[in-house]
Amino acid sequence: MTVPKLKQHIKDSGWYQKGLFTSKLRRKQDLLTFILERQVQQQQQQTSTPSQQQQSKSKPTKGPLQMPGKPIGNKGSTTTKTTPSTIPTATPTPTVSPKTFRNSNSFEDMTKRLCRQYPPLQYITGYYDNSQGTTTTSMELDQEEEEDEEEDDFVDYHSTTTDDDDLPDNTVTNKDTLNDDNNASHSIPLLYTATTTGLGERDFRQHYHPMLLSNDDDYDDDNDNDDDNEKTKKMDTFSYGNNIQNNVLSGDMDLIFVGTASCTPSITRGVSCTALRLHMVPPKSSNSNNNNNNKKQRIPGTWLFDCGESTQLQVQRTSSIRPGRITKIFLTHAHGDHTFGLPGLLCLMGADGGNKANNNNNNNNNNNNENDSSSSPRRKQSSQSSSQQQQQPKVIDIYGPEGLRMWLRVAIRYSVSRIVPPYRVHELKDIPMAPEWTFSRRTQRHFFNLNNIHTNNGGVWEVPSHKSQRGDPSSWMAQHDQLNLQASSQYGEVDGGRDIYPQYDHPLSSHGAPIWHVEDEGDVQVFAGPMSHGIPCVGYVIKEEDRPGRLRDELVRPICERNMAALKDAGFVHPLKAMQVIKELPVGSSFSFPDGTVVSQEEAVEAPRPGRKVVICGDTASARSLEKLSQGADVVVHEATNTHMNWFDRDNDIKGVTRDAMIHGHSTPGMAGQFTRKVGAKRLIMNHFSARYRGDASLESMAVMTHIEDQAIKASGLERDCVAAAWDFMIFPVPLQKSKKDGSE
């Protein structure tokens, strides 16, 4: 309970005296102590003998406890406020704006649901409803917390227990409470500094949202046979936070939502920027020199998708993304809420990594020169090769629609930003407009043709350039290649930028739309397809190659240990290295041990793990061009700019909102869910929300976003733990799939 609410409670109880809040009760602790003292006095009065009560009536004493309530109404009125005898035990209803929440019943139901799903809300809002029908106010929770601090009964958040290593520093865990359902109604796992301002790992939504509490069992085929009761029981367990220890905050492939708003940044949301953090180590290349020269080795790092205004600030607000680790930036289209942050971010990356790299290179060169006389030839050669690698600056690869190269060149040259790191731009050429978008010569822009809304699966995807009759001859697309501004290494741009052209005959092309094979990193490939938007726009699909199966250590190790001496005689300096040789055997081959034991590749190595697939759509009213590319995706990131809720919106309806969203080239949660169902994706995360929907962790905001999730769940057919409305700095580790079973596809 906040300080204003505590003061109001004192006034309503008739305990207020003039100057009480300014002279004595200034802190929250003082207010709580004052209320508790008055409560004890009133309880003593109720339990006193009748003679004592008569004496107290005959000899009234002055003081806050006996002070009558203030008169209500006119001056002469004798009507007074009723003085409650104890602190109200009824659940305090959070203050709700009538404009935002007009249906109190809906809000009350949502409050109960959210407080069960997110236990810290019970502390923040003062609402706690358990199965026994009792309620606990936030003031009582505060008092219990203070008593725990005095008695040191809580778990020290600096302790080094293995069970809580994955929890953030500000999390307090009571293991008895987490593992004992009987105690759930009396003591709940609370974030010790529970607030609505936590970022990233410190946001309590990161620890209690159903999607982030899911585990790898989602990919187990046996779980498909679970009945609805078991699934419901599982979700109820998640809602109480009993499995918070299983929450993983980082993996080898993570999605981090840096900005989730549309149009303009706000105090609760930044505009569009999604990071894909790749920690997995690229596979080792073959020993053949030809293979080494032809294959491109991926550098572990972070890929950004879109870079809207305020991205430079957002990146500095979280420790999950380091500017120096960003290696690639992909832009979906040219609108400012997706591109305005790019020049500033490049300057931040240059200041963060460029100067440090130069200083390290100079220090390394000096150290190498000093140690040349005393080092062996082999050590000299290795140090020289490592210094050469460090001297080669990391080049940032930037991908986006045609015209990006010249626009970025102008922005950096105009601002004389020599601090930017080395970069090169790869342009996606000839991005077509969807058939439902028609060019108006009167307004010199494309508009959504409602006459084609039911036939948009057909038609021709035309390129809106100066070469086409549908294009605007005065647009940047038509004029950028006529500017005479050459690349300059003084401003960061280096050679190597590619022009990537569409493939209309690609086997994964859908509905006549082209496909761009944007990048091939060996173990990860990136594709793109055109979106249905008011300007040329694309969505990206990141596909990971299948991973080699796990070596059956329990089978191979005993054989290696039995042949240790013979393997040394055969040339293995470390005999257990034979296990790595067996793991890298081609399919159908075998390995013979000195004692005659023959182990085949099929026996020693499990089936390969299917690679993961992540779909990141740009702004769109239809992502149908990615249908084949997105089949079976592990997660779809789809925009959901606007929607309709009966208790939130006065006018219009869902049909009108959907029509308006499509006219502006955007989607609703229902449209995002329909696309997810159509491609058979396992999870859906929505972003790019209107400024109407705040992104903080307040009860009002979370109620709205939960309704948005409900709409997407209904449209997609997914479970509640497979759909999320993203907030800024949300982290989603993309889980690995199970190995392919024999006979399965």
XYZ file of C-alpha atoms in Angstrom:
745
model
C 0.000 0.000 0.000
C 1.401 3.351 -0.993
C 1.936 6.329 1.326
C -1.063 8.307 -0.056
C -3.342 5.318 0.554
C -2.049 4.944 4.105
C -2.710 8.630 4.784
C -6.190 8.348 3.323
C -6.865 5.333 5.522
C -5.853 7.330 8.610
C -8.194 10.153 7.613
C -11.092 7.803 6.923
C -10.563 6.126 10.279
C -10.917 9.414 12.151
C -7.374 9.364 13.497
C -6.158 12.450 11.705
C -5.090 15.609 13.561
C -3.896 18.833 12.065
C -0.166 18.721 11.418
C 0.039 14.970 12.007
C 1.609 14.189 8.623
C 4.027 17.113 8.646
C 5.311 16.826 12.208
C 5.313 13.124 13.104
C 4.322 10.827 10.248
C 6.493 11.458 7.239
C 7.796 8.015 6.321
C 5.888 4.919 5.330
C 7.285 3.081 8.347
C 5.920 5.773 10.691
C 2.484 5.550 9.082
C 2.393 1.769 9.452
C 3.476 1.979 13.105
C 0.829 4.596 13.838
C -1.950 2.512 12.291
C -0.886 -0.647 14.083
C -0.784 1.163 17.447
C -4.325 2.468 16.928
C -5.463 -1.010 15.919
C -4.055 -2.494 19.138
C -5.754 0.182 21.228
C -9.097 -0.499 19.581
C -8.734 -4.236 20.133
C -7.979 -3.605 23.795
C -11.125 -1.478 24.043
C -13.231 -4.242 22.548
C -11.872 -6.824 25.009
C -12.110 -4.581 28.114
C -14.669 -5.245 30.927
C -18.052 -3.430 30.970
C -16.987 -1.349 33.998
C -13.885 -0.217 32.174
C -15.979 0.689 29.120
C -18.353 2.780 31.310
C -15.402 4.585 32.866
C -13.991 5.320 29.458
C -17.363 6.689 28.336
C -17.787 8.879 31.430
C -14.271 10.255 31.203
C -13.443 10.703 27.535
C -9.829 11.494 26.877
C -8.551 13.615 24.065
C -6.437 11.987 21.446
C -6.432 10.664 17.905
C -8.211 7.439 18.860
C -11.304 9.169 20.357
C -11.348 12.096 17.965
C -14.678 12.114 16.115
C -14.801 12.043 12.380
C -15.046 15.215 10.386
C -18.591 16.385 9.629
C -19.827 15.776 6.128
C -22.028 18.185 4.241
C -23.026 21.630 5.518
C -21.514 23.322 8.556
C -24.425 22.567 10.796
C -24.680 18.952 9.866
C -23.994 16.435 12.640
C -23.443 13.522 10.314
C -19.999 12.025 10.753
C -17.979 9.379 8.999
C -18.088 5.918 10.461
C -14.891 4.879 12.165
C -13.826 1.328 11.311
C -12.625 -0.680 14.249
C -9.818 -2.417 12.414
C -7.876 -2.161 9.245
C -10.197 -3.122 6.376
C -9.966 -6.805 5.593
C -11.759 -6.474 2.267
C -9.552 -6.596 -0.769
C -8.560 -3.043 -1.734
C -9.459 -2.349 -5.336
C -6.599 -0.690 -7.237
C -7.312 2.811 -8.462
C -8.533 2.519 -12.023
C -9.253 5.288 -14.459
C -12.932 5.168 -15.519
C -11.862 6.001 -19.047
C -9.604 2.952 -19.163
C -11.595 0.421 -17.179
C -15.347 0.984 -17.224
C -16.381 -2.562 -16.388
C -15.406 -3.162 -12.769
C -16.379 -6.837 -12.890
C -14.011 -7.543 -15.771
C -11.232 -5.693 -14.052
C -11.849 -7.528 -10.776
C -11.638 -10.888 -12.537
C -8.485 -9.839 -14.336
C -6.974 -8.641 -11.047
C -7.506 -12.045 -9.444
C -6.051 -13.798 -12.468
C -2.959 -11.602 -12.698
C -2.259 -11.767 -8.972
C -2.306 -15.553 -9.158
C -0.065 -15.575 -12.221
C 2.337 -12.885 -10.952
C 2.734 -13.194 -7.139
C 4.714 -9.914 -6.835
C 1.565 -8.071 -7.910
C -0.017 -9.186 -4.666
C 2.635 -7.175 -2.857
C 2.543 -4.185 -5.181
C -1.241 -3.813 -5.468
C -2.227 -5.090 -2.045
C -4.498 -7.715 -3.572
C -4.177 -11.325 -2.488
C -6.902 -13.906 -3.013
C -6.251 -17.520 -2.084
C -8.234 -20.719 -2.149
C -9.329 -20.364 1.497
C -11.141 -17.109 0.818
C -8.949 -14.961 3.069
C -7.328 -11.742 1.976
C -4.096 -10.098 2.918
C -3.539 -6.390 2.409
C -0.250 -4.971 1.251
C 0.101 -3.243 4.626
C 0.080 -6.629 6.356
C 2.569 -7.956 3.829
C 4.806 -4.970 4.591
C 4.601 -5.729 8.302
C 5.430 -9.407 7.730
C 8.377 -8.391 5.572
C 9.717 -6.068 8.273
C 9.393 -8.801 10.912
C 11.271 -11.173 8.622
C 14.038 -8.632 8.251
C 14.347 -8.294 12.017
C 14.430 -12.038 12.626
C 16.626 -12.816 9.577
C 14.226 -15.551 8.494
C 14.433 -14.749 4.802
C 16.946 -16.291 2.403
C 19.948 -14.023 1.917
C 20.062 -12.975 -1.720
C 23.876 -12.951 -1.561
C 24.008 -16.633 -0.632
C 25.763 -19.011 -3.013
C 23.332 -21.916 -3.062
C 23.210 -23.821 -6.315
C 19.412 -23.857 -6.554
C 19.138 -20.085 -6.748
C 22.095 -19.311 -8.990
C 19.827 -18.547 -11.921
C 17.780 -16.006 -9.976
C 18.548 -12.265 -10.123
C 20.271 -10.554 -7.241
C 17.088 -8.904 -5.995
C 15.093 -12.129 -5.667
C 14.234 -13.639 -2.290
C 13.253 -17.273 -2.337
C 11.655 -19.316 0.414
C 12.328 -22.910 -0.575
C 9.727 -24.282 1.811
C 7.154 -22.005 0.232
C 8.200 -22.775 -3.322
C 7.996 -26.529 -2.855
C 5.043 -26.791 -0.451
C 1.624 -26.166 -1.990
C 0.015 -26.105 1.463
C 1.934 -22.985 2.375
C 0.994 -21.181 -0.836
C -1.970 -19.450 0.823
C 0.125 -18.099 3.712
C 3.475 -17.183 2.200
C 4.193 -16.408 -1.440
C 7.496 -16.018 -3.277
C 8.046 -12.274 -3.535
C 10.729 -10.228 -5.199
C 12.361 -8.539 -2.238
C 12.507 -5.213 -4.044
C 9.311 -5.806 -5.984
C 8.657 -2.773 -8.143
C 7.226 -2.032 -11.553
C 10.473 -0.530 -12.834
C 12.694 -3.617 -13.153
C 14.449 -4.151 -16.468
C 15.377 -7.382 -18.205
C 16.224 -10.056 -15.668
C 14.969 -7.816 -12.833
C 11.465 -7.496 -14.292
C 9.232 -9.903 -12.372
C 7.390 -10.729 -15.605
C 10.607 -12.368 -16.746
C 10.240 -14.877 -13.887
C 6.489 -15.476 -13.844
C 5.181 -15.201 -17.405
C 3.882 -18.639 -18.496
C 5.960 -18.684 -21.688
C 9.166 -18.004 -19.802
C 8.374 -20.688 -17.236
C 8.008 -23.328 -19.943
C 10.607 -26.044 -20.322
C 11.852 -28.364 -23.027
C 8.926 -30.738 -22.491
C 7.049 -28.642 -25.045
C 9.007 -30.487 -27.731
C 8.383 -33.951 -26.322
C 5.918 -35.885 -28.463
C 4.716 -37.816 -25.423
C 3.279 -34.646 -23.934
C 0.706 -34.474 -26.726
C -1.206 -37.234 -24.963
C -1.586 -35.286 -21.711
C -5.162 -34.560 -20.792
C -6.514 -31.072 -20.222
C -6.609 -31.504 -16.456
C -2.873 -32.145 -16.275
C -2.166 -29.137 -18.491
C -4.385 -26.954 -16.337
C -2.677 -28.216 -13.196
C 0.704 -27.516 -14.792
C -0.276 -23.930 -15.617
C -1.668 -23.358 -12.121
C 1.682 -24.473 -10.755
C 3.401 -21.975 -13.026
C 1.049 -19.204 -11.930
C 2.146 -19.605 -8.339
C 5.782 -19.395 -9.353
C 6.702 -22.724 -7.770
C 9.006 -23.585 -10.666
C 10.813 -20.254 -10.711
C 14.143 -22.037 -10.255
C 13.655 -23.670 -13.674
C 13.417 -20.301 -15.402
C 16.335 -19.918 -17.819
C 17.440 -16.380 -18.627
C 20.001 -17.204 -21.298
C 20.720 -19.892 -23.846
C 22.794 -20.274 -26.981
C 20.063 -18.516 -29.008
C 18.083 -15.739 -27.291
C 15.504 -13.229 -28.449
C 15.726 -9.890 -26.623
C 13.030 -7.295 -27.272
C 14.842 -3.965 -27.096
C 11.854 -1.911 -28.289
C 8.231 -3.014 -28.684
C 6.327 0.174 -29.599
C 5.178 1.576 -32.918
C 5.501 5.101 -34.293
C 7.247 6.957 -31.435
C 9.088 5.930 -28.248
C 7.472 6.532 -24.884
C 8.508 6.352 -21.240
C 7.402 2.708 -21.081
C 8.342 1.417 -24.542
C 11.060 2.020 -27.091
C 10.298 1.662 -30.779
C 11.037 -1.349 -32.948
C 14.235 -3.250 -32.246
C 14.611 -6.986 -31.682
C 17.940 -8.654 -30.902
C 18.867 -12.248 -31.688
C 21.771 -13.231 -29.475
C 23.746 -16.158 -30.931
C 26.090 -17.834 -28.464
C 26.448 -21.219 -30.136
C 29.926 -21.975 -31.437
C 30.095 -22.445 -35.231
C 30.880 -26.005 -36.358
C 34.507 -26.812 -37.081
C 35.430 -26.621 -40.731
C 37.023 -29.454 -42.584
C 40.791 -29.853 -42.705
C 40.703 -29.302 -46.428
C 42.060 -25.937 -47.515
C 39.429 -25.668 -50.222
C 36.643 -26.035 -47.712
C 38.251 -23.453 -45.448
C 38.398 -20.943 -48.284
C 34.847 -21.533 -49.515
C 32.982 -21.771 -46.218
C 32.199 -18.629 -44.256
C 32.721 -18.929 -40.512
C 30.095 -17.220 -38.369
C 31.268 -15.018 -35.507
C 29.233 -15.495 -32.304
C 27.526 -12.236 -31.450
C 24.254 -10.312 -31.564
C 22.066 -9.589 -34.580
C 19.649 -6.662 -34.479
C 16.407 -6.564 -36.430
C 15.294 -2.958 -36.964
C 16.867 -0.017 -35.226
C 14.263 2.596 -34.376
C 14.693 5.885 -32.606
C 16.014 5.532 -29.018
C 17.723 2.194 -29.723
C 21.028 3.807 -28.766
C 19.556 4.614 -25.341
C 17.735 1.293 -24.928
C 20.905 -0.708 -25.529
C 22.635 1.174 -22.716
C 19.788 0.454 -20.303
C 20.296 -3.308 -20.343
C 23.266 -5.559 -19.731
C 21.829 -8.207 -22.052
C 23.185 -6.457 -25.151
C 26.685 -5.117 -25.553
C 27.240 -2.664 -28.418
C 30.638 -4.203 -29.121
C 29.060 -7.649 -29.660
C 26.652 -6.518 -32.396
C 27.797 -8.015 -35.701
C 24.779 -7.683 -38.015
C 21.823 -5.307 -38.354
C 18.761 -6.178 -40.453
C 16.179 -3.514 -41.370
C 12.685 -4.454 -42.515
C 11.730 -1.118 -44.104
C 12.561 2.579 -44.159
C 10.001 4.044 -41.744
C 11.596 6.142 -39.021
C 10.462 3.965 -36.113
C 12.603 1.214 -37.673
C 15.634 3.181 -38.963
C 16.155 6.506 -37.140
C 18.334 4.891 -34.496
C 20.861 3.369 -36.901
C 23.353 6.291 -37.270
C 23.398 6.925 -33.536
C 23.819 3.251 -32.715
C 26.784 2.994 -35.082
C 28.423 5.932 -33.309
C 27.835 4.211 -29.963
C 29.331 0.978 -31.289
C 32.373 2.855 -32.598
C 32.927 4.621 -29.289
C 32.362 1.421 -27.307
C 34.497 -0.955 -29.334
C 36.656 0.943 -31.775
C 38.859 2.858 -29.364
C 39.268 -0.149 -27.075
C 40.269 -2.330 -30.001
C 42.855 0.172 -31.194
C 44.355 0.502 -27.715
C 44.503 -3.275 -27.299
C 46.176 -3.682 -30.673
C 48.843 -1.107 -29.803
C 49.530 -2.766 -26.466
C 49.740 -6.204 -28.062
C 52.137 -4.981 -30.724
C 54.415 -3.422 -28.100
C 54.389 -6.577 -26.019
C 55.182 -8.715 -29.051
C 58.126 -6.531 -30.011
C 59.565 -6.708 -26.503
C 59.247 -10.487 -26.312
C 60.483 -11.347 -29.817
C 64.065 -11.919 -28.680
C 63.154 -14.412 -25.975
C 60.294 -16.270 -27.672
C 60.541 -19.487 -29.613
C 59.824 -19.443 -33.381
C 56.528 -21.293 -32.870
C 55.444 -18.821 -30.208
C 56.442 -15.902 -32.427
C 54.361 -17.284 -35.288
C 51.268 -17.796 -33.120
C 51.565 -14.347 -31.555
C 51.974 -12.740 -34.973
C 48.903 -14.523 -36.330
C 46.823 -13.573 -33.300
C 47.952 -9.950 -33.546
C 47.035 -9.911 -37.226
C 43.555 -11.149 -36.365
C 43.189 -8.484 -33.690
C 44.440 -5.779 -36.046
C 41.732 -6.660 -38.556
C 38.751 -4.534 -37.485
C 35.370 -6.208 -37.167
C 33.085 -5.149 -39.989
C 29.390 -4.601 -39.223
C 27.104 -6.067 -41.896
C 23.913 -4.063 -42.458
C 21.011 -5.420 -44.526
C 17.941 -3.584 -45.711
C 15.772 -2.445 -48.624
C 17.173 -0.678 -51.625
C 18.296 2.902 -50.922
C 19.691 2.136 -47.460
C 23.332 2.386 -48.561
C 23.060 5.945 -49.851
C 20.789 7.117 -47.000
C 23.259 5.926 -44.377
C 26.161 7.374 -46.332
C 24.455 10.792 -46.397
C 23.521 10.689 -42.685
C 27.056 9.823 -41.549
C 28.744 12.214 -43.974
C 26.423 15.123 -43.102
C 27.031 14.683 -39.347
C 30.791 14.129 -39.906
C 30.601 10.960 -37.793
C 34.098 9.559 -38.215
C 33.709 7.478 -35.057
C 31.473 4.838 -36.659
C 32.996 1.339 -36.903
C 33.762 -0.259 -40.274
C 30.536 -1.319 -41.961
C 29.173 -2.467 -45.278
C 25.609 -2.362 -46.561
C 23.871 -5.204 -48.402
C 20.747 -4.010 -50.229
C 17.674 -6.113 -50.977
C 16.778 -5.058 -54.492
C 13.382 -4.802 -56.192
C 11.141 -5.346 -53.178
C 7.600 -5.530 -54.608
C 4.361 -4.200 -53.197
C 1.611 -6.675 -52.393
C -1.186 -6.869 -54.995
C -3.691 -5.216 -52.648
C -1.663 -1.981 -52.580
C -2.425 0.466 -55.401
C -0.466 3.596 -56.304
C -2.445 6.848 -56.380
C -1.089 9.503 -58.703
C -3.150 12.143 -56.940
C -1.647 11.525 -53.477
C 1.658 10.089 -54.790
C 1.481 7.169 -52.397
C 0.229 3.612 -52.157
C -3.090 2.862 -50.510
C -4.739 -0.366 -49.441
C -7.371 -1.291 -52.019
C -10.325 -2.741 -50.128
C -11.678 -4.168 -53.375
C -8.748 -6.595 -53.415
C -8.992 -7.547 -49.753
C -10.653 -10.890 -50.509
C -8.489 -11.696 -53.532
C -5.093 -10.689 -52.170
C -3.808 -14.254 -52.317
C -3.511 -13.850 -56.058
C -2.358 -10.988 -58.216
C 1.063 -9.786 -59.214
C 3.699 -8.464 -56.828
C 4.972 -5.356 -58.659
C 8.137 -3.369 -57.948
C 7.318 0.275 -56.967
C 10.334 1.976 -58.551
C 10.805 4.716 -61.118
C 10.908 1.974 -63.767
C 7.315 1.026 -62.986
C 4.163 2.960 -63.798
C 3.016 2.323 -60.194
C 5.992 4.127 -58.659
C 6.613 7.687 -57.507
C 9.302 9.302 -59.687
C 10.159 11.841 -56.964
C 10.689 9.279 -54.192
C 14.017 8.384 -52.606
C 13.790 4.993 -54.297
C 13.841 6.725 -57.688
C 16.501 9.316 -56.878
C 19.080 7.701 -54.574
C 21.137 6.080 -57.340
C 21.548 9.452 -59.055
C 23.463 11.010 -56.157
C 27.206 11.284 -56.711
C 28.467 10.413 -53.239
C 31.113 7.731 -53.142
C 31.979 5.462 -50.228
C 34.794 6.564 -47.941
C 36.683 4.506 -45.382
C 37.155 7.689 -43.312
C 33.440 7.452 -42.558
C 33.416 3.744 -41.874
C 32.097 2.298 -45.137
C 34.251 -0.482 -46.603
C 34.006 -2.540 -49.752
C 32.116 -5.787 -49.912
C 28.508 -4.630 -49.860
C 26.295 -6.857 -52.009
C 23.155 -6.252 -54.063
C 20.780 -9.153 -53.298
C 18.107 -9.807 -55.912
C 14.822 -11.684 -55.443
C 14.161 -15.237 -56.604
C 10.621 -15.730 -57.877
C 11.258 -19.374 -58.675
C 12.567 -20.253 -55.229
C 11.149 -23.588 -53.969
C 9.990 -21.888 -50.752
C 8.210 -19.032 -52.511
C 4.547 -18.560 -51.514
C 1.606 -16.903 -53.308
C 3.782 -15.724 -56.183
C 5.986 -13.617 -53.899
C 9.788 -13.693 -54.281
C 12.365 -14.860 -51.741
C 15.751 -13.320 -50.942
C 18.540 -15.612 -49.738
C 20.061 -12.913 -47.587
C 22.928 -14.660 -45.796
C 24.529 -18.076 -45.357
C 26.737 -18.417 -42.280
C 27.234 -22.145 -42.618
C 25.213 -23.217 -39.580
C 22.668 -20.356 -39.862
C 20.870 -19.053 -42.943
C 18.740 -15.930 -43.341
C 15.893 -15.552 -45.827
C 13.518 -12.667 -46.506
C 10.098 -12.238 -48.052
C 7.986 -9.153 -48.913
C 5.354 -7.905 -46.468
C 2.014 -6.202 -47.148
C 2.799 -2.638 -46.095
C 2.527 0.906 -47.425
C 6.188 1.003 -48.517
C 8.609 -1.771 -49.537
C 9.018 -3.990 -46.489
C 10.347 -7.484 -45.756
C 10.218 -10.070 -43.003
C 13.154 -12.298 -42.077
C 13.408 -16.020 -41.370
C 16.477 -17.294 -39.489
C 17.012 -21.011 -39.997
C 19.550 -23.038 -38.071
C 20.983 -26.159 -39.659
C 20.398 -29.494 -37.984
C 22.810 -30.157 -35.157
C 24.874 -33.343 -34.904
C 23.503 -35.924 -32.533
C 24.936 -36.503 -29.064
C 27.655 -39.115 -28.661
C 26.460 -42.042 -26.536
C 29.153 -41.694 -23.922
C 27.904 -44.627 -21.868
C 28.566 -46.926 -24.839
C 31.816 -45.566 -26.274
C 33.782 -44.584 -23.159
C 34.085 -48.106 -21.656
C 35.451 -49.397 -24.964
C 38.018 -46.561 -25.127
C 39.133 -47.166 -21.557
C 39.559 -50.857 -22.321
C 41.848 -49.995 -25.246
C 43.842 -47.142 -23.669
C 47.296 -48.656 -24.142
C 46.578 -49.919 -27.642
C 45.210 -46.538 -28.729
C 48.405 -44.840 -27.519
C 50.443 -47.302 -29.562
C 48.219 -46.515 -32.564
C 49.138 -42.828 -32.407
C 46.510 -41.302 -30.119
C 48.417 -39.105 -27.664
C 45.193 -38.799 -25.677
C 43.275 -42.045 -26.191
C 39.922 -40.501 -25.282
C 40.269 -38.308 -28.377
C 39.065 -41.364 -30.256
C 35.579 -40.502 -28.987
C 35.670 -37.240 -30.949
C 36.760 -39.137 -34.058
C 33.815 -41.486 -33.649
C 31.383 -38.579 -33.195
C 32.546 -36.993 -36.472
C 32.233 -40.204 -38.502
C 30.158 -39.921 -41.676
C 26.812 -41.669 -41.701
C 27.220 -45.346 -42.578
C 30.871 -45.637 -41.500
C 32.381 -47.356 -38.474
C 35.456 -47.308 -36.198
C 37.533 -50.407 -35.339
C 39.296 -50.580 -31.965
C 42.584 -52.458 -31.514
C 40.843 -55.293 -29.652
C 38.592 -55.910 -32.634
C 35.505 -54.056 -31.376
C 33.728 -52.298 -34.236
C 31.425 -49.345 -33.450
C 29.215 -47.966 -36.194
C 28.216 -44.327 -36.446
C 24.548 -45.177 -36.017
C 25.250 -47.053 -32.782
C 27.552 -44.462 -31.239
C 25.813 -41.211 -32.211
C 22.222 -40.219 -31.584
C 20.012 -38.866 -34.342
C 20.608 -35.216 -35.288
C 18.735 -32.471 -33.480
C 16.473 -30.452 -35.799
C 17.658 -26.896 -36.262
C 15.616 -24.031 -34.857
C 13.676 -21.522 -36.922
C 12.858 -17.941 -35.901
C 10.500 -15.734 -37.924
C 10.638 -11.945 -37.466
C 7.945 -10.190 -39.485
C 8.128 -6.544 -40.349
C 5.135 -4.209 -40.375
C 2.468 -6.041 -42.315
C -1.200 -6.589 -42.954
C -0.353 -10.043 -44.306
C 2.752 -12.206 -43.948
C 1.569 -14.809 -46.453
C 4.804 -14.570 -48.469
C 6.586 -16.360 -45.587
C 4.150 -19.255 -45.248
C 6.431 -21.943 -46.687
C 9.567 -20.504 -45.142
C 7.918 -20.366 -41.705
C 6.448 -23.869 -41.565
C 7.055 -25.416 -38.153
C 8.823 -22.329 -36.792
C 9.934 -22.453 -33.176
C 8.799 -18.878 -32.610
C 7.062 -16.227 -34.715
C 7.588 -12.564 -33.843
C 4.575 -10.802 -35.349
C 3.328 -7.262 -34.993
C -0.021 -6.556 -33.281
C -0.370 -2.806 -33.510
C -3.985 -2.415 -32.481
C -7.068 -4.318 -31.356
C -10.491 -3.872 -29.783
C -11.574 -4.718 -26.229
C -15.153 -4.150 -25.129
C -14.178 -2.931 -21.671
C -11.362 -0.724 -22.993
C -12.786 0.924 -26.127
C -15.946 3.010 -26.250
C -16.482 3.020 -29.993
C -15.910 0.719 -32.954
C -15.688 -3.065 -32.895
C -13.149 -5.738 -33.785
C -14.156 -5.711 -37.451
C -13.692 -1.971 -37.700
C -10.332 -2.069 -35.914
C -9.138 -4.916 -38.151
C -10.173 -2.996 -41.259
C -8.413 0.145 -40.038
C -5.251 -1.816 -39.196
C -5.102 -3.375 -42.655
C -5.614 -0.012 -44.355
C -2.510 1.242 -42.546
C -0.523 -1.925 -43.304
C -0.690 -3.366 -39.787
C -2.163 -6.320 -37.919
C -4.222 -7.216 -34.867
C -3.526 -9.999 -32.331
C -6.113 -12.127 -34.101
C -4.322 -11.725 -37.441
C -1.011 -12.629 -35.814
C -2.594 -15.722 -34.292
C -4.100 -16.785 -37.622
C -0.723 -16.626 -39.338
C 0.854 -18.631 -36.521
C -1.816 -21.311 -36.846
C -1.410 -21.429 -40.623
C 2.353 -22.059 -40.498
C 2.155 -24.454 -37.542
C 4.515 -22.420 -35.377
C 5.153 -23.521 -31.804
C 5.155 -20.061 -30.213
C 3.986 -16.523 -30.925
C 5.454 -13.310 -29.492
C 3.739 -10.057 -30.439
C 5.325 -6.609 -30.614
C 4.977 -3.190 -32.316
C 2.118 -2.045 -30.094
C 0.238 1.210 -30.386
C 0.977 4.006 -27.924
C -2.426 3.200 -26.380
C -0.875 0.148 -24.737
C 1.691 0.983 -22.081
C 4.573 -1.399 -21.530
C 5.169 -1.078 -17.798
C 4.407 -3.707 -15.169
C 1.475 -1.868 -13.605
C -1.706 -3.812 -13.040
C -3.651 -1.762 -15.585
C -1.063 -2.269 -18.340
C -0.690 -5.975 -17.670
C -4.462 -6.426 -17.744
C -4.600 -4.907 -21.223
C -1.678 -6.960 -22.529
C -3.142 -10.161 -21.065
C -6.357 -9.536 -23.000
C -4.264 -9.081 -26.147
C -2.625 -12.434 -25.440
C -6.043 -14.031 -24.957
C -7.144 -12.848 -28.396
C -4.019 -14.298 -30.018
C -4.430 -17.571 -28.103
C -7.961 -17.953 -29.397
C -6.899 -17.276 -33.000
C -3.746 -19.406 -32.961
C -5.023 -22.411 -31.007
C -1.857 -22.410 -28.906
C -1.640 -22.950 -25.169
C -1.313 -20.049 -22.761
C 2.395 -20.738 -22.237
C 3.073 -20.400 -25.970
C 1.845 -16.828 -26.540
C 3.273 -13.588 -25.165
C 2.824 -9.858 -25.685
C 6.396 -8.604 -25.462
C 7.618 -5.852 -23.183
C 10.904 -3.969 -23.445
C 13.949 -6.073 -22.456
C 11.980 -9.311 -22.386
C 14.383 -12.243 -22.883
C 13.224 -15.450 -24.557
C 15.764 -18.280 -24.865
C 14.821 -20.319 -27.945
C 14.900 -23.940 -26.699
C 16.527 -26.797 -28.542
C 14.320 -29.438 -30.067
C 14.461 -33.107 -29.204
C 16.569 -35.420 -31.342
C 14.792 -37.024 -34.258
C 13.462 -40.442 -33.341
C 13.957 -43.431 -35.560
C 11.364 -43.449 -38.294
C 10.174 -39.932 -37.548
C 10.418 -37.066 -39.994
